[in-house]
Amino acid sequence: MPEFSDVALPVPLDMVFTYHVPAEASPVAGGRVLVPFRQQRLTGIVVELHDRKPSVKTKSILSVLDASPVLDEQLLRLGRWIADYYLAPLGEVFRSMLPLNAEFKRAVAYRIGKEGQTALHLAGMSGSSRRSQRTPEEQAAEFRVLDYLAAQESAPGEIVHVREQTLRSATGVSKVVLGGMVRKKWISRADVSAVRDATRTIKVALLNSADGKLNENQRTMVETLAASGGRLPVETLQALEVPRTTLGTLAKRGLIEIIEEPADFAVSRSKPRSSRLPFDFNSAQQAALQRLREAVDARTFAGILLHGVTGSGKTAVYLAGMRAVLDAGRSAILLVPEIGLTPAVAADLHQIFGDEVAILHSALSDKERAQHWHRIKSGDARIVVGTRSAVFAPVSDLALIIVDEEHDSSYKQEEAPRYHARDVAVMRAKMANAVVVAGSATPSLESYYNAKKHKYALVELPDRVEQRPLPEVEIVDMREEFQKTGQEQVISRKLSAEIKERFDRKEQVMVLLNRRGYSPVVLCRTCGKTLECQNCAIALTHHKREQKMICHYCGYTASVPQACVHCGSEYVYFLGTGSEKLEELLHGMFPQARIARLDRDTVRGHEDFERTLNALSDGELDLLVGTQMIAKGHDIHGVTLVGVIGADSALGLPDFRAAERTFQLLTQVAGRAGRGIAPGKVILQTYFQDHYAVQYAAHHDFAGFYEKELRFRNWMHYPPYSALANVIIRSHLLDEALHWSGTLGRWFEQNRHEGVRVLGPAASPILRLKRDYRYHFVLKSPSREKLNGTLRAMLAYASHQKIPRTQVIVDVDALWLM
Ligand SMILES: [Zn+2]
Ligand SMILES: [Zn+2]
């Protein structure tokens, strides 16, 4: 066994750490080890075993947690690529790749040491000489610990470690006292942390309940077991308000038995809606599937951009492709956006793929996630469907990765490591000689550009299924509406008339307003100030039903002001409209209509989301109002009208992606109309009716929009023509944020970075967020190597200047510059 091990630890430092490998240990590359780090013990991943003696003294590995790698060679390589590309610490990358935290049970234990035994012995001989400078209470506590530990080691030569929790509850001493005893070697401490196998559950089985002589606690336990069929997970019984020793007593008396069983798992608990296989494909779908299958069979890397208009049946192509992969005995991963993975979708997938599918979504507990991970790792599940991090699923013989709605921003992780799952999917497919399919009705500029440059094959589904037409879009100019009606309108006369018409025909309507809450701004007419969040430079939003002012960035809440908090004036006005107010307005206009709202305030989980959509689908609702959540790819046939209110507000933001996002949102929401037999219509209310994003969306002219937007990006040196990174310097203290960003600004100025443009430092558009003051730099370069080289040098300089690594955020390929 090599003498040293390089370990990647989940700490914000761009390095790996070398540890000594103890004689009896045999760590493996890609496996987990427990190591001492500063005052803590951390789990890390072994990245290399070697015999190169480091110049500094090394500590030893405490324990080896895996006998075989949890990250295979390919995933280790993928992790290194992410660390390098996104300038993220390797240990933090590995932590995001492995959902195995639940498996690891941290524990320390103690045993009595030689000095402790001597102390105990001396005290026994001289009777009352338990004397020192310590208080009598401290002494008494220490001797309670010694007595307890000595009592455990009754047989000579026996080594008994007592877990800290047990020792403390038996003796009532604090951690401080134990620490003091360790220092003077009266007792010794050992790490007894262990990996619990998540694929197995420890259960308690009832053997005999007939014994009459039970105390109250014992009876509670026996009755609980009997009531649930005589078998329960041990955690369930430990959660009862019964002393923990009860379980042991019952086992000793032979009334119960502790057993280990494979853990139950459920792919899905909902009933499938309908079988989606076999599919009835049109010729474009057939051609797309054929293309996909040929690429998979070639067993070499290929990228495909599947551009299909809304309602063109992309999902059916994905599922048929994955089914073919499974039938060939290989593996596939389907990535879906955050909100898309509802219980009904899971049930459908279960129907198609049986128990060979693993579904990873955000509602899973850590333990369930670990169970699915093991099912995938063992090869029991070869089809994986999940959100962002499912791209790291440990499948073997990967043949296909599909990224559905590849333009969706939930694929970008907005905390370290700030990776984009679509781009990671492409890299993983390259490493595995697999095929990656990025699918969307509104591809990102990056993917469209790659297809134009022939890096990806472009496959199009130009028509809706069954030749249904795309909806007609009518633009309503809200400036004109204001001139004609003499007041600011939320719902134009045109939209109102069209809604009424649909209700008369018993058809359904969706109305989009991409802003939640009741009123987005509270303004004082006397001093002109707004009510801002305490932690962020952001106006608080009024939420009427909750009777609160809420910050949408950090969650801070305040009571609804009766008077101005700045000057005390009573003339406070609630301005603007959010989805909550829109729902109220629509109720007022159409009192007979059944109206529901879909946004982050009404949807707490996937179940809420699905319940509302099912109600719409089953005809129990006439109108659904909501934020962009209503625009996400669901398929409801009764909706013939979509109203869009202020969807273009993003066009006013200082962000180069504003036009792209607006085009995508307008196209996606328009795509909800007319998916059934009756044709659809879209009313698009706007203050920017001449803006090209609005015009091209209204004409369903994808190519037109992309060509125009690409020209603009090229001209402004923005992605996809330049690699871009946003560097944010943050601190709770304004002075510090200014000082650090000034220091880095001077460094950028004094060190010419050929081929890299640096803008800033400038105040971030949101200057203060979650208590941090924020300044930023935007770096652009046509060369990714040069960009990353500059960023790496900047981080080294920042570290040299003692700017904490956590206060410098490097966001490579940033989606937001706010
Ligand atoms: Zn005021
Ligand atoms: Zn806030």
mmCIF file of N, CA, C and O and ligand atoms in Angstrom, residues 533 535-536 551 553-556, ligand 2:
data_model
loop_
_atom_site.group_PDB
_atom_site.id
_atom_site.type_symbol
_atom_site.label_atom_id
_atom_site.label_comp_id
_atom_site.label_asym_id
_atom_site.label_seq_id
_atom_site.Cartn_x
_atom_site.Cartn_y
_atom_site.Cartn_z
ATOM 1 N N CYS A 533 -36.015 45.820 2.199
ATOM 2 C CA CYS A 533 -35.604 44.722 3.073
ATOM 3 C C CYS A 533 -34.446 45.185 3.959
ATOM 4 O O CYS A 533 -33.638 46.001 3.554
ATOM 5 N N ASN A 535 -32.035 43.285 4.857
ATOM 6 C CA ASN A 535 -30.815 42.574 4.480
ATOM 7 C C ASN A 535 -30.393 42.794 3.034
ATOM 8 O O ASN A 535 -29.287 42.450 2.671
ATOM 9 N N CYS A 536 -31.337 43.331 2.223
ATOM 10 C CA CYS A 536 -31.063 43.454 0.792
ATOM 11 C C CYS A 536 -31.499 44.840 0.306
ATOM 12 O O CYS A 536 -32.401 45.431 0.873
ATOM 13 N N CYS A 551 -39.478 39.847 1.520
ATOM 14 C CA CYS A 551 -38.361 39.997 0.579
ATOM 15 C C CYS A 551 -38.260 38.725 -0.242
ATOM 16 O O CYS A 551 -38.124 37.635 0.318
ATOM 17 N N TYR A 553 -35.897 37.810 -2.044
ATOM 18 C CA TYR A 553 -34.521 37.333 -2.205
ATOM 19 C C TYR A 553 -34.014 36.599 -0.973
ATOM 20 O O TYR A 553 -33.305 35.623 -1.084
ATOM 21 N N CYS A 554 -34.386 37.089 0.242
ATOM 22 C CA CYS A 554 -33.836 36.438 1.437
ATOM 23 C C CYS A 554 -34.927 35.911 2.364
ATOM 24 O O CYS A 554 -34.637 35.235 3.340
ATOM 25 N N GLY A 555 -36.190 36.230 2.078
ATOM 26 C CA GLY A 555 -37.276 35.708 2.898
ATOM 27 C C GLY A 555 -37.603 36.561 4.121
ATOM 28 O O GLY A 555 -38.508 36.221 4.892
ATOM 29 N N TYR A 556 -36.897 37.685 4.300
ATOM 30 C CA TYR A 556 -37.186 38.574 5.422
ATOM 31 C C TYR A 556 -38.646 39.049 5.358
ATOM 32 O O TYR A 556 -39.162 39.321 4.281
HETATM 33 ZN ZN ZN B 2 -33.934 40.483 1.625
#
